[in-house]
Coordinates of C-alpha atoms in Angstrom, one line a residue:
X644 CA -49.4 37.7 -80.1
X645 CA -50.1 41.1 -78.7
X646 CA -50.4 43.8 -81.4
X647 CA -49.5 47.4 -81.2
X648 CA -52.4 49.6 -80.2
X649 CA -53.5 53.1 -80.9
X650 CA -52.4 54.0 -77.4
X651 CA -48.9 52.7 -78.1
X652 CA -48.8 54.9 -81.1
X653 CA -50.0 58.0 -79.2
X654 CA -47.3 57.3 -76.6
X655 CA -44.7 57.1 -79.3
X656 CA -45.9 60.4 -80.7
X657 CA -45.3 62.0 -77.3
X658 CA -41.8 60.5 -77.2
X659 CA -40.7 61.8 -80.6
X660 CA -42.2 65.3 -80.4
X661 CA -39.5 67.8 -80.8
X662 CA -37.1 65.3 -82.2
X663 CA -38.8 64.4 -85.5
X664 CA -40.3 66.6 -88.1
X665 CA -44.1 66.7 -88.4
X666 CA -44.0 66.4 -92.2
X667 CA -46.5 68.1 -94.5
X668 CA -49.3 66.4 -96.3
X669 CA -48.9 68.0 -99.7
X670 CA -51.5 68.1 -102.5
X671 CA -50.1 66.4 -105.6
X672 CA -50.0 69.0 -108.5
X673 CA -51.2 66.4 -111.1
X674 CA -54.0 64.7 -109.1
X675 CA -56.8 66.6 -107.2
X676 CA -57.5 63.6 -105.0
X677 CA -53.9 62.7 -104.1
X678 CA -51.9 64.0 -101.1
X679 CA -48.2 63.2 -100.5
X680 CA -47.0 62.5 -97.0
X681 CA -43.4 63.8 -97.5
X682 CA -41.3 61.8 -95.1
X683 CA -38.4 62.4 -97.4
X684 CA -38.1 65.8 -95.6
X685 CA -37.1 64.2 -92.3
X686 CA -33.7 65.4 -91.1
X687 CA -32.2 62.0 -92.0
X688 CA -34.2 61.8 -95.2
X689 CA -36.7 59.1 -94.2
X690 CA -39.6 58.0 -92.0
X691 CA -37.3 55.6 -90.2
X692 CA -36.3 58.4 -87.8
X693 CA -39.7 58.0 -86.1
X694 CA -39.3 54.4 -85.0
X695 CA -35.6 54.8 -84.2
X696 CA -36.2 57.9 -82.0
X697 CA -39.0 56.1 -80.2
X698 CA -36.8 53.0 -79.6
X699 CA -33.9 55.1 -78.2
X700 CA -36.4 57.0 -76.0
X701 CA -37.5 53.7 -74.4
X702 CA -34.0 52.5 -73.4
X703 CA -33.3 52.2 -69.7
X704 CA -30.2 54.0 -68.3
X705 CA -28.3 50.7 -68.2
X706 CA -29.2 50.0 -71.8
X707 CA -28.1 53.4 -72.9
X708 CA -24.6 52.8 -71.6
X709 CA -24.4 49.5 -73.5
X710 CA -25.5 51.1 -76.7
X711 CA -27.6 49.9 -79.7
X712 CA -26.9 47.8 -82.8
X713 CA -29.0 47.2 -85.9
X714 CA -28.8 45.9 -89.4
X715 CA -30.0 48.0 -92.3
X716 CA -29.7 48.7 -96.0
X717 CA -29.3 52.3 -95.1
X718 CA -32.3 54.3 -93.9
X719 CA -32.9 52.6 -90.6
X720 CA -29.2 52.5 -89.8
X721 CA -29.0 56.2 -90.6
X722 CA -32.0 57.0 -88.4
X723 CA -30.7 55.0 -85.5
X724 CA -27.2 56.5 -85.8
X725 CA -28.9 60.0 -85.7
X726 CA -31.2 59.2 -82.8
X727 CA -28.5 57.4 -80.7
X728 CA -25.9 60.0 -81.3
X729 CA -28.3 62.8 -80.3
X730 CA -29.0 60.9 -77.1
X731 CA -25.3 60.1 -76.4
X732 CA -25.9 56.4 -76.9
X733 CA -23.2 54.2 -78.7
X734 CA -24.3 52.7 -82.0
X735 CA -23.2 50.0 -84.4
X736 CA -24.8 49.3 -87.8
X737 CA -24.4 46.2 -89.9
X738 CA -25.0 46.9 -93.6
X739 CA -25.4 44.4 -96.5
X740 CA -22.9 44.5 -99.3
X741 CA -24.4 46.4 -102.2
X742 CA -26.3 48.9 -100.0
X743 CA -26.5 52.3 -101.6
X744 CA -23.2 54.2 -101.1
X745 CA -25.1 57.5 -100.4
X746 CA -26.8 56.0 -97.4
X747 CA -23.8 54.1 -96.0
X748 CA -21.6 57.2 -96.3
X749 CA -24.1 59.2 -94.2
X750 CA -24.2 56.5 -91.5
X751 CA -20.4 56.6 -91.3
X752 CA -20.5 60.4 -91.0
X753 CA -22.1 60.1 -87.6
X754 CA -18.9 58.4 -86.4
X755 CA -20.7 55.1 -85.6
X756 CA -19.2 51.7 -86.2
X757 CA -20.2 50.2 -89.6
X758 CA -19.8 46.5 -90.5
X759 CA -20.4 45.2 -94.0
X760 CA -21.5 41.6 -94.6
X761 CA -23.1 39.5 -97.4
X762 CA -26.9 40.3 -97.6
X763 CA -28.1 37.0 -96.0
X764 CA -25.8 37.6 -93.0
X765 CA -27.1 41.0 -92.0
X766 CA -29.6 39.8 -89.4
X767 CA -27.4 37.1 -87.8
X768 CA -24.4 39.4 -87.8
X769 CA -26.3 42.1 -85.9
X770 CA -27.6 39.6 -83.4
X771 CA -24.1 38.2 -82.8
X772 CA -22.7 41.7 -82.4
X773 CA -25.4 42.5 -79.8
X774 CA -24.7 39.3 -77.9
X775 CA -20.9 40.0 -77.9
X776 CA -21.1 43.6 -76.9
X777 CA -24.2 43.6 -74.7
X778 CA -25.8 46.2 -76.9
X779 CA -29.6 46.4 -77.4
X780 CA -30.7 45.1 -80.8
X781 CA -33.0 47.5 -82.5
X782 CA -34.2 45.7 -85.7
X783 CA -35.5 47.7 -88.6
X784 CA -39.1 46.5 -88.4
X785 CA -39.5 43.4 -86.2
X786 CA -40.1 45.4 -83.0
X787 CA -43.1 46.9 -81.2
X788 CA -41.3 50.2 -80.5
X789 CA -40.5 50.6 -84.2
X790 CA -44.0 49.8 -85.3
X791 CA -45.5 52.3 -82.9
X792 CA -43.0 55.0 -83.9
X793 CA -43.8 54.5 -87.6
X794 CA -47.5 54.5 -86.8
X795 CA -47.3 58.2 -85.9
X796 CA -47.4 58.9 -89.6
X797 CA -51.0 57.5 -89.6
X798 CA -51.9 59.9 -86.7
X799 CA -50.7 62.9 -88.7
X800 CA -52.4 61.8 -92.0
X801 CA -55.8 61.5 -90.3
X802 CA -55.3 64.8 -88.4
X803 CA -54.5 66.7 -91.6
X804 CA -57.0 64.9 -93.9
X805 CA -59.8 63.7 -91.6
X806 CA -61.9 62.5 -94.5
X807 CA -59.2 60.4 -96.2
X808 CA -60.5 57.4 -98.0
X809 CA -57.4 55.6 -99.0
X810 CA -53.8 55.4 -97.6
X811 CA -51.1 53.9 -99.8
X812 CA -48.0 52.7 -97.9
X813 CA -44.9 50.9 -99.1
X814 CA -44.3 47.5 -97.7
X815 CA -41.0 45.9 -97.1
X816 CA -40.5 44.3 -93.7
X817 CA -43.9 45.7 -92.7
X818 CA -43.1 48.0 -89.7
X819 CA -44.3 51.1 -91.5
X820 CA -47.5 49.5 -92.9
X821 CA -48.3 47.8 -89.6
X822 CA -48.1 51.1 -87.7
X823 CA -49.9 53.2 -90.3
X824 CA -52.7 50.6 -90.7
X825 CA -53.1 50.4 -86.9
X826 CA -53.5 54.2 -86.6
X827 CA -55.7 54.7 -89.5
X828 CA -58.0 51.8 -88.7
X829 CA -58.5 53.2 -85.2
X830 CA -59.0 56.8 -86.1
X831 CA -60.7 56.5 -89.6
X832 CA -62.3 53.1 -89.9
X833 CA -63.9 54.0 -93.2
X834 CA -60.6 54.4 -94.9
X835 CA -58.7 51.6 -96.6
X836 CA -55.0 51.1 -96.1
X837 CA -53.4 49.5 -99.1
X838 CA -49.8 48.2 -99.1
X839 CA -47.6 48.6 -102.2
X840 CA -44.5 46.6 -103.0
X841 CA -42.3 45.9 -106.1
X842 CA -43.2 42.9 -108.3
X843 CA -39.6 41.8 -107.9
X844 CA -39.9 41.7 -104.1
X845 CA -43.5 40.6 -103.5
X846 CA -43.0 38.4 -100.5
X847 CA -45.4 40.4 -98.4
X848 CA -48.2 39.8 -101.0
X849 CA -47.3 36.1 -100.9
X850 CA -47.2 36.0 -97.1
X851 CA -50.6 37.6 -96.8
X852 CA -52.0 35.1 -99.3
X853 CA -50.4 32.1 -97.4
X854 CA -51.2 33.4 -93.9
X855 CA -47.6 32.8 -92.9
X856 CA -44.2 34.4 -93.7
X857 CA -43.0 33.6 -97.2
X858 CA -39.4 34.7 -97.9
X859 CA -38.2 35.1 -101.4
X860 CA -34.6 35.4 -100.3
X861 CA -32.4 38.5 -100.7
X862 CA -30.6 36.9 -103.7
X863 CA -33.9 37.2 -105.6
X864 CA -35.3 40.5 -104.2
X865 CA -32.0 42.3 -104.8
X866 CA -33.2 42.7 -108.4
X867 CA -35.5 45.5 -107.5
X868 CA -34.3 49.1 -107.4
X869 CA -36.4 49.7 -104.3
X870 CA -33.6 48.7 -101.9
X871 CA -35.6 49.5 -98.8
X872 CA -38.3 47.0 -99.7
X873 CA -36.2 43.8 -100.2
X874 CA -36.9 42.0 -96.9
X875 CA -40.0 39.9 -96.1
X876 CA -42.3 40.7 -93.2
X877 CA -41.7 39.1 -89.8
X878 CA -44.2 37.1 -87.9
X879 CA -44.9 40.2 -85.8
X880 CA -45.5 42.5 -88.7
X881 CA -47.4 39.9 -90.7
X882 CA -49.8 39.5 -87.7
X883 CA -50.6 43.2 -87.9
X884 CA -51.0 43.2 -91.7
X885 CA -53.3 40.2 -91.7
X886 CA -55.6 41.9 -89.2
X887 CA -55.4 45.5 -90.3
X888 CA -54.2 45.9 -93.9
X889 CA -57.0 46.1 -96.4
X890 CA -55.1 44.9 -99.5
X891 CA -51.8 44.9 -101.3
X892 CA -50.8 45.7 -104.9
X893 CA -47.5 45.4 -106.8
X894 CA -45.8 47.7 -109.2
X895 CA -43.1 47.2 -111.9
X896 CA -39.6 48.6 -111.9
X897 CA -40.5 50.9 -114.9
X898 CA -43.5 52.2 -113.0
X899 CA -41.4 52.9 -109.9
X900 CA -38.9 54.8 -112.0
X901 CA -41.7 56.8 -113.7
X902 CA -43.2 57.7 -110.3
X903 CA -39.8 58.8 -109.0
X904 CA -39.4 61.1 -112.0
X905 CA -42.9 62.5 -111.5
X906 CA -42.3 63.2 -107.8
X907 CA -39.0 65.0 -108.6
X908 CA -40.2 66.9 -111.6
X909 CA -43.8 67.9 -110.5
X910 CA -43.8 67.7 -106.7
X911 CA -40.2 69.0 -106.3
X912 CA -39.5 66.2 -103.9
X913 CA -36.1 64.3 -104.1
X914 CA -37.1 60.7 -103.4
X915 CA -35.5 57.2 -103.6
X916 CA -37.1 54.3 -105.5
X917 CA -38.6 52.7 -102.4
X918 CA -40.5 56.0 -101.7
X919 CA -42.0 56.1 -105.1
X920 CA -43.9 52.8 -105.0
X921 CA -47.0 54.3 -103.3
X922 CA -47.3 56.9 -106.0
X923 CA -46.6 54.3 -108.7
X924 CA -49.7 52.4 -107.5
X925 CA -51.8 55.5 -107.8
X926 CA -50.4 56.3 -111.3
X927 CA -50.5 52.8 -112.8
X928 CA -52.7 50.6 -110.6
X929 CA -55.6 52.9 -110.0
X930 CA -58.2 50.4 -111.2
X931 CA -57.0 48.0 -108.4
X932 CA -57.5 50.7 -105.7
X933 CA -60.5 52.0 -103.9
X934 CA -61.7 55.4 -105.1
X935 CA -61.6 58.7 -103.1
X936 CA -59.2 61.0 -101.3
X937 CA -55.9 59.3 -101.2
X938 CA -52.8 59.8 -99.2
X939 CA -49.5 58.3 -100.4
X940 CA -46.7 57.9 -98.0
X941 CA -43.5 59.0 -99.7
X942 CA -41.0 57.3 -97.4
X943 CA -37.5 58.7 -98.1
X944 CA -35.2 60.8 -100.2
X945 CA -31.8 59.2 -99.7
X946 CA -31.2 58.4 -103.3
X947 CA -27.9 57.6 -105.0
X948 CA -27.2 60.5 -107.4
X949 CA -26.6 58.1 -110.3
X950 CA -30.0 56.5 -109.7
X951 CA -31.7 59.9 -109.6
X952 CA -29.9 61.1 -112.8
X953 CA -30.9 57.9 -114.7
X954 CA -34.6 58.4 -113.7
X955 CA -34.6 62.0 -114.7
X956 CA -32.9 61.2 -118.0
X957 CA -35.6 58.8 -119.1
X958 CA -38.0 60.9 -121.2
X959 CA -40.9 58.6 -120.2

């Protein structure tokens, strides 16, 4: 299986320049050795804009006329709707029932077609829709274009913090962690890239241990508040992670909520639970991590107001 290369990621960076924000790497006010890669500041509120913009940029003229389709719990669908609309490309998004209302409402605001299905049907429904309409399927992570686009975050981290020692990156389907690990390993081999996922959706951890994809099933992973991290890796992303990720840790739901509150209160970043897992690892799993200058990828800020209010109301 051919893996994404650093040259692929550099090409993606050229494709997305001018369309995606080069987000700041912010010093954490409470930790002198922690920097926050604030992808929550992207125009659509998450890092997903990188991969989606790159995927749309790579469409042929014929593919553009047929449009794109995807499945997403919110952020990837929102990013693809934004990128496709900006390029004049028709877009359809399949969302799982129970997806955060704040995200789905923003997808609909682009005027794209939205279809809601039971969570286990999201992938098959998107594939069927692509087959029926002739649209190009742009999956949320199982795609070389997506991995390369997300990997541009790694380019920026190393450029802004050349002596970085550790990069903490959330792991769901693995597109982000595959891309970031590829870039960092190529540009800063001495640094360790550590994946972080919820204890209640630790299928990437189990997949890495088994050496093959282990799926917990969305009925089980839907327990976690980190809605963007509920899917297992694909064979493509797992191949990247097996070769390039240096380790993986898990965090609890309480730790995710505490990290979310810390980011809002002390870093003044509005974030969603999935975005807080990397910081939760630094706060609560530091003994399991390598020492040194650490960059945590804060992936998105499309949080439901009720979830944000509950996290901030907790005095812990």
